């Protein structure tokens, strides 16, 4: 379908509704959008206004207003709406540590979303998942690796989460001064990361330091730096109040402190939780009134529609508050250009050819390649030679397309399994044998073992193991989970461990372990017996091709861990405790199995120098850093240089270390480059017990490295240089 015909078709489809709408004063595009929204809301009856505050907003035929369903998903591609490019899961995108790449990915998703929306309109499909208001990204902090939804996040670090989240929002929403390509949503606000079984009822009362230092930075960044259009309130309570009815979160912090002027949507069913589980409201009318007054514009659920009118009649809330919340909400539909001539919105100049286009599939591949994390490579067993004589591939995830998808996914016509990617990389003369070998997470029903013996005759064995979205995910998604999607035990399923031990016992040939999953796997035994370990997350539709190309050296792996892999479950605090002490690389004192920011390449890198524009710093001045990095190996490769601050001087507890800057660098073998970073006074500051930002008093250490500093990183052989800044006039509150 060519673009001209496509636009004509859309124009024709909009004609019937638009004829009525075009006769109204709010259709006048010469007026400011705010004035047009006011005119539209003034023309509605109370019942019509309340209807528009639900996620399935009905049509108002007399005003020419079409129905619209606000519920849409696009976590790593347009989701739950048929064909679309499937990019690596969010945690894999974070592992790229590549801000420009994620902006490009989100922009591609936005283009596909706009094209799919126009097609949906042309066939009269206005159902759930066919709109342009996307409830993504998830910028909760992955504070505990047991959380089943951690795969949806950008990891455990507030700064990394903020930077990846900013670029995702900017790419998805576009850069037009008037119109949105699509609407993004920062969720789940706030202090929300499991357990899934308790999410509708638990209360979090963290310290103000933890709140402002860990749980709020990404939300603030998306509001103040990315101008995110929407924020989704979480299910849980914070300091006793439901997140979707919290004056502190929604009024004081979000709207007053941060200046948010978009709309707030409840998580689905969250307002019902007020009276059903939290018991903070007497009944649905009280819950509706509280949520509306505190700042929730859009109810994903039924409480507003069924009980808001009764709340007004009982004097619990005024109709003027309905008007205010509806105006804030309707601005989004106007920004999306729903009520303007199609050709006025530049984002409409796209057609269906962008959906799962070759360019977008290539982008999905590029993202997958940069997300793969090489955890171990004993004696440089990888990359394998494509002329290998005999190769054995085994494991429940080798031929699975389930492990490409993660959760909140779309559907693609072209997917490449890991087995496909391996087969496509070897010589046509190579003997390859493949067996699934075992079930995913339980013993085989048939006790006869024909799988492990094949490893004896092979020159190498690639075992594709790990977990899948069947075992981890949201409350009701992971259908093989007995813990509502959470991973209370973090190891591989025992049947996988037993199988791998048997393979290694029967063969002295290299064992390459390819692991899928959206969260850390505790695998000390596997780390000992495997010659190489490649962690691939849920790598999207082209993930198998990326894995194959990395295993056989077409490209070097370069992903970095966005979350710490603990050595054992004993290293973790209680799952239900939201205190940050002992959690993540920033506060953890025990030695992990694999540290945050870690990931090997096929080459070696050296940080030759780290210099500062001045090492005697005034409290209010920026410091310019220069990092000279060299590829000292024989393989062209990419690395991620990370800047950490540690050894803060303060009269209160501070993080052990914090990531402040990072940059991906491409270096040919033997090449040297100089990277430049700016450390602002805010970068050099930490939050005190009252949640105030305070600059380090005295000195602070700066470390440039390609993994988070620590004993374990030293054992693994990371690149590092450090210097100390002396701060004059520090110790003062700056925010």
XYZ file of C-alpha atoms in Angstrom, residues 181-481:
301
model
C 4.304 10.421 17.804
C 2.984 8.277 20.669
C 2.496 8.807 24.381
C 4.928 7.193 26.844
C 4.244 6.409 30.508
C 6.661 6.138 33.452
C 5.550 3.240 35.629
C 5.000 2.024 38.369
C 5.148 5.115 40.570
C 6.548 4.457 43.133
C 8.668 2.151 45.334
C 7.389 -0.949 43.593
C 9.315 -4.142 42.865
C 7.546 -7.145 44.303
C 6.716 -9.533 45.740
C 4.103 -10.136 43.070
C 1.932 -12.136 45.469
C 1.597 -9.111 47.776
C 1.537 -6.239 45.307
C -2.120 -5.348 45.916
C -1.719 -5.013 49.671
C 1.802 -4.213 50.874
C 2.876 -0.925 52.417
C 6.367 0.518 51.931
C 7.789 2.969 54.465
C 11.376 3.396 53.346
C 13.732 6.082 54.618
C 13.604 9.434 52.852
C 17.207 8.757 51.832
C 16.282 5.508 50.065
C 13.206 7.132 48.522
C 15.098 10.008 46.929
C 18.380 8.222 46.271
C 17.074 4.990 44.738
C 13.346 4.852 44.054
C 12.535 8.311 42.626
C 15.476 9.427 40.406
C 14.330 7.651 37.239
C 10.788 9.000 37.541
C 12.123 12.496 38.116
C 14.428 12.223 35.108
C 11.627 11.075 32.800
C 9.401 13.940 33.953
C 11.944 16.766 34.027
C 14.300 15.728 31.224
C 12.193 13.620 28.853
C 8.807 15.336 29.340
C 7.052 11.992 29.633
C 3.346 12.374 28.878
C 1.992 10.008 31.501
C 2.824 8.436 34.858
C 1.239 5.219 36.156
C 0.591 4.877 39.877
C 1.564 1.585 41.493
C -0.649 -0.916 43.317
C 1.050 -0.709 46.703
C 0.898 1.815 49.507
C 3.741 4.235 50.306
C 3.912 5.556 53.880
C 0.417 4.189 54.433
C -1.302 5.779 51.435
C -2.136 3.975 48.179
C 0.259 5.141 45.473
C -2.692 6.138 43.259
C -4.154 8.194 46.101
C -0.997 9.671 47.640
C -0.838 13.413 48.187
C 2.928 13.146 48.729
C 3.635 11.266 45.511
C 1.091 12.774 43.130
C 0.753 16.360 44.329
C 3.775 17.358 46.396
C 6.507 15.539 44.471
C 5.164 14.853 40.971
C 3.200 18.006 40.189
C 4.627 20.650 42.535
C 8.307 19.706 42.883
C 8.830 18.271 39.394
C 6.299 20.369 37.481
C 4.554 17.416 35.814
C 1.705 18.582 33.571
C 0.667 15.323 31.895
C -1.837 12.764 33.136
C -1.690 10.039 35.774
C -3.186 6.602 35.142
C -3.864 3.994 37.799
C -2.406 0.552 37.442
C -5.233 -1.728 36.424
C -7.507 -2.410 39.364
C -5.381 -0.302 41.743
C -8.241 1.973 42.844
C -10.322 -1.090 43.673
C -7.464 -2.146 45.960
C -8.085 0.958 48.140
C -11.139 -0.651 49.762
C -10.649 -4.295 48.868
C -7.117 -4.899 50.175
C -5.529 -1.731 51.567
C -8.665 -0.881 53.579
C -7.782 2.818 53.349
C -11.182 3.689 51.874
C -14.599 2.681 53.200
C -15.909 1.739 49.768
C -15.720 2.433 46.034
C -17.197 5.949 46.208
C -14.634 7.027 48.784
C -11.862 5.380 46.755
C -12.934 7.156 43.562
C -13.071 10.530 45.321
C -9.663 10.061 46.950
C -7.891 8.986 43.759
C -9.397 11.850 41.738
C -8.566 14.510 44.341
C -5.023 13.265 44.830
C -4.303 13.381 41.098
C -5.210 10.175 39.251
C -6.790 11.241 35.954
C -7.460 7.897 34.316
C -8.869 4.834 36.037
C -7.775 1.580 34.468
C -10.668 -0.346 35.900
C -14.303 0.310 36.760
C -14.449 2.341 39.978
C -14.637 5.815 38.427
C -17.263 4.843 35.891
C -19.478 3.086 38.424
C -19.064 5.268 41.498
C -17.691 8.735 40.727
C -21.153 10.204 40.156
C -22.271 8.839 43.514
C -19.194 10.331 45.154
C -20.146 13.751 43.732
C -23.755 13.391 44.875
C -22.521 12.527 48.381
C -20.279 15.600 48.443
C -17.038 13.611 48.535
C -15.632 15.430 45.490
C -16.766 18.324 43.281
C -17.576 18.211 39.584
C -14.948 20.935 39.130
C -12.315 18.348 40.064
C -13.696 16.050 37.364
C -13.315 18.915 34.886
C -9.728 19.560 35.942
C -8.646 15.928 35.708
C -10.448 15.414 32.397
C -8.832 18.473 30.829
C -5.379 17.216 31.854
C -6.240 13.843 30.351
C -7.779 15.071 27.092
C -4.680 17.134 26.310
C -2.922 13.891 25.448
C -5.470 12.992 22.764
C -5.118 16.458 21.261
C -1.301 16.232 21.318
C -1.557 12.945 19.462
C -3.429 14.808 16.721
C -6.594 12.740 17.001
C -8.830 15.733 16.336
C -6.809 17.511 13.653
C -6.566 16.970 9.903
C -4.310 13.975 9.299
C -1.792 15.901 7.226
C -1.164 18.413 10.042
C 0.605 15.798 12.158
C 4.046 14.961 10.682
C 4.029 11.533 12.354
C 1.188 10.424 10.096
C 3.569 10.464 7.123
C 4.345 6.788 7.648
C 2.845 3.676 6.118
C 2.583 -0.015 6.864
C 5.900 -0.818 5.186
C 7.716 0.203 8.389
C 6.106 -2.632 10.360
C 8.729 -5.340 10.853
C 10.716 -3.777 8.016
C 14.175 -5.039 7.133
C 15.664 -1.927 8.727
C 13.831 -2.591 11.992
C 14.771 -6.263 11.992
C 18.394 -5.181 11.538
C 17.973 -2.774 14.440
C 16.583 -5.586 16.568
C 19.616 -7.686 15.625
C 22.057 -4.858 16.436
C 20.434 -4.377 19.830
C 20.561 -8.089 20.580
C 24.260 -8.278 19.682
C 25.103 -5.432 22.048
C 22.986 -6.917 24.847
C 24.706 -10.326 25.050
C 26.954 -10.617 28.104
C 29.978 -12.906 28.040
C 30.419 -13.980 31.663
C 33.222 -16.505 31.208
C 35.590 -17.511 28.423
C 38.175 -19.937 29.782
C 41.264 -20.214 27.603
C 39.466 -18.196 24.903
C 37.326 -21.179 23.920
C 35.104 -18.641 22.175
C 34.758 -17.720 19.419
C 34.319 -21.149 17.889
C 35.719 -21.938 14.465
C 32.950 -22.171 11.860
C 34.885 -25.091 10.306
C 34.443 -27.140 13.478
C 34.043 -30.793 12.499
C 31.449 -32.018 14.969
C 29.154 -29.861 17.077
C 26.536 -30.948 19.584
C 23.693 -28.575 20.497
C 21.440 -29.491 23.371
C 18.994 -27.911 25.768
C 15.332 -26.985 26.232
C 15.812 -23.416 24.998
C 17.822 -24.047 21.815
C 14.876 -24.261 19.437
C 12.414 -22.337 21.568
C 10.920 -19.101 20.269
C 9.344 -18.529 23.694
C 12.726 -17.450 25.057
C 13.084 -14.781 22.355
C 9.990 -12.936 23.540
C 10.115 -12.041 27.230
C 6.779 -10.573 28.309
C 4.629 -7.753 26.900
C 5.600 -8.787 23.368
C 4.312 -8.452 19.838
C 4.294 -11.097 17.135
C 6.706 -11.310 14.224
C 6.589 -13.157 10.944
C 10.341 -13.693 11.065
C 12.003 -15.107 14.160
C 15.399 -16.779 14.475
C 15.871 -19.327 17.251
C 19.241 -19.837 18.882
C 19.547 -23.194 17.144
C 18.862 -21.493 13.798
C 21.558 -18.915 14.528
C 24.106 -21.601 15.343
C 23.316 -23.701 12.278
C 23.543 -20.663 10.031
C 27.092 -19.941 11.187
C 28.886 -23.231 10.672
C 30.351 -24.779 7.566
C 27.962 -26.856 5.515
C 30.392 -29.704 6.065
C 30.093 -29.550 9.845
C 28.261 -32.378 11.532
C 25.645 -30.949 13.905
C 23.512 -33.039 16.177
C 20.700 -31.445 18.188
C 18.559 -32.854 20.976
C 16.380 -31.013 23.434
C 17.666 -33.507 25.992
C 15.576 -32.439 28.961
C 12.425 -30.609 29.911
C 12.678 -27.015 31.037
C 12.217 -27.353 34.777
C 11.283 -30.906 35.719
C 12.733 -34.400 35.294
C 12.103 -36.199 32.038
C 9.107 -38.512 32.089
C 11.064 -41.088 30.078
C 14.120 -42.250 32.076
C 16.065 -43.402 28.994
C 18.892 -40.928 28.284
C 20.011 -40.675 24.662
C 21.142 -37.073 25.015
C 24.227 -36.811 27.187
C 26.184 -39.524 25.371
C 26.275 -37.524 22.123
C 28.558 -34.972 23.758
C 31.427 -37.493 23.866
C 31.969 -37.559 20.111
C 31.566 -33.799 19.549
C 34.422 -31.294 19.339
C 32.322 -28.891 21.425
C 28.929 -28.871 23.110
C 26.657 -25.830 23.191
C 24.046 -26.225 25.930
C 21.217 -23.711 25.671
C 19.713 -23.631 29.138
C 18.285 -21.099 31.579
C 14.789 -19.981 32.345
C 11.890 -18.662 30.299
C 8.842 -16.412 30.641
C 6.983 -19.554 31.698
C 8.905 -19.364 34.987
C 9.194 -15.616 35.646
C 6.920 -12.710 34.941
C 3.911 -10.763 36.130
C 1.385 -12.015 38.661
C -0.578 -14.227 36.259
C 1.749 -14.469 33.243
C 4.309 -17.122 34.222
C 2.081 -20.168 33.966
C 4.738 -22.639 35.159
C 5.506 -20.592 38.274
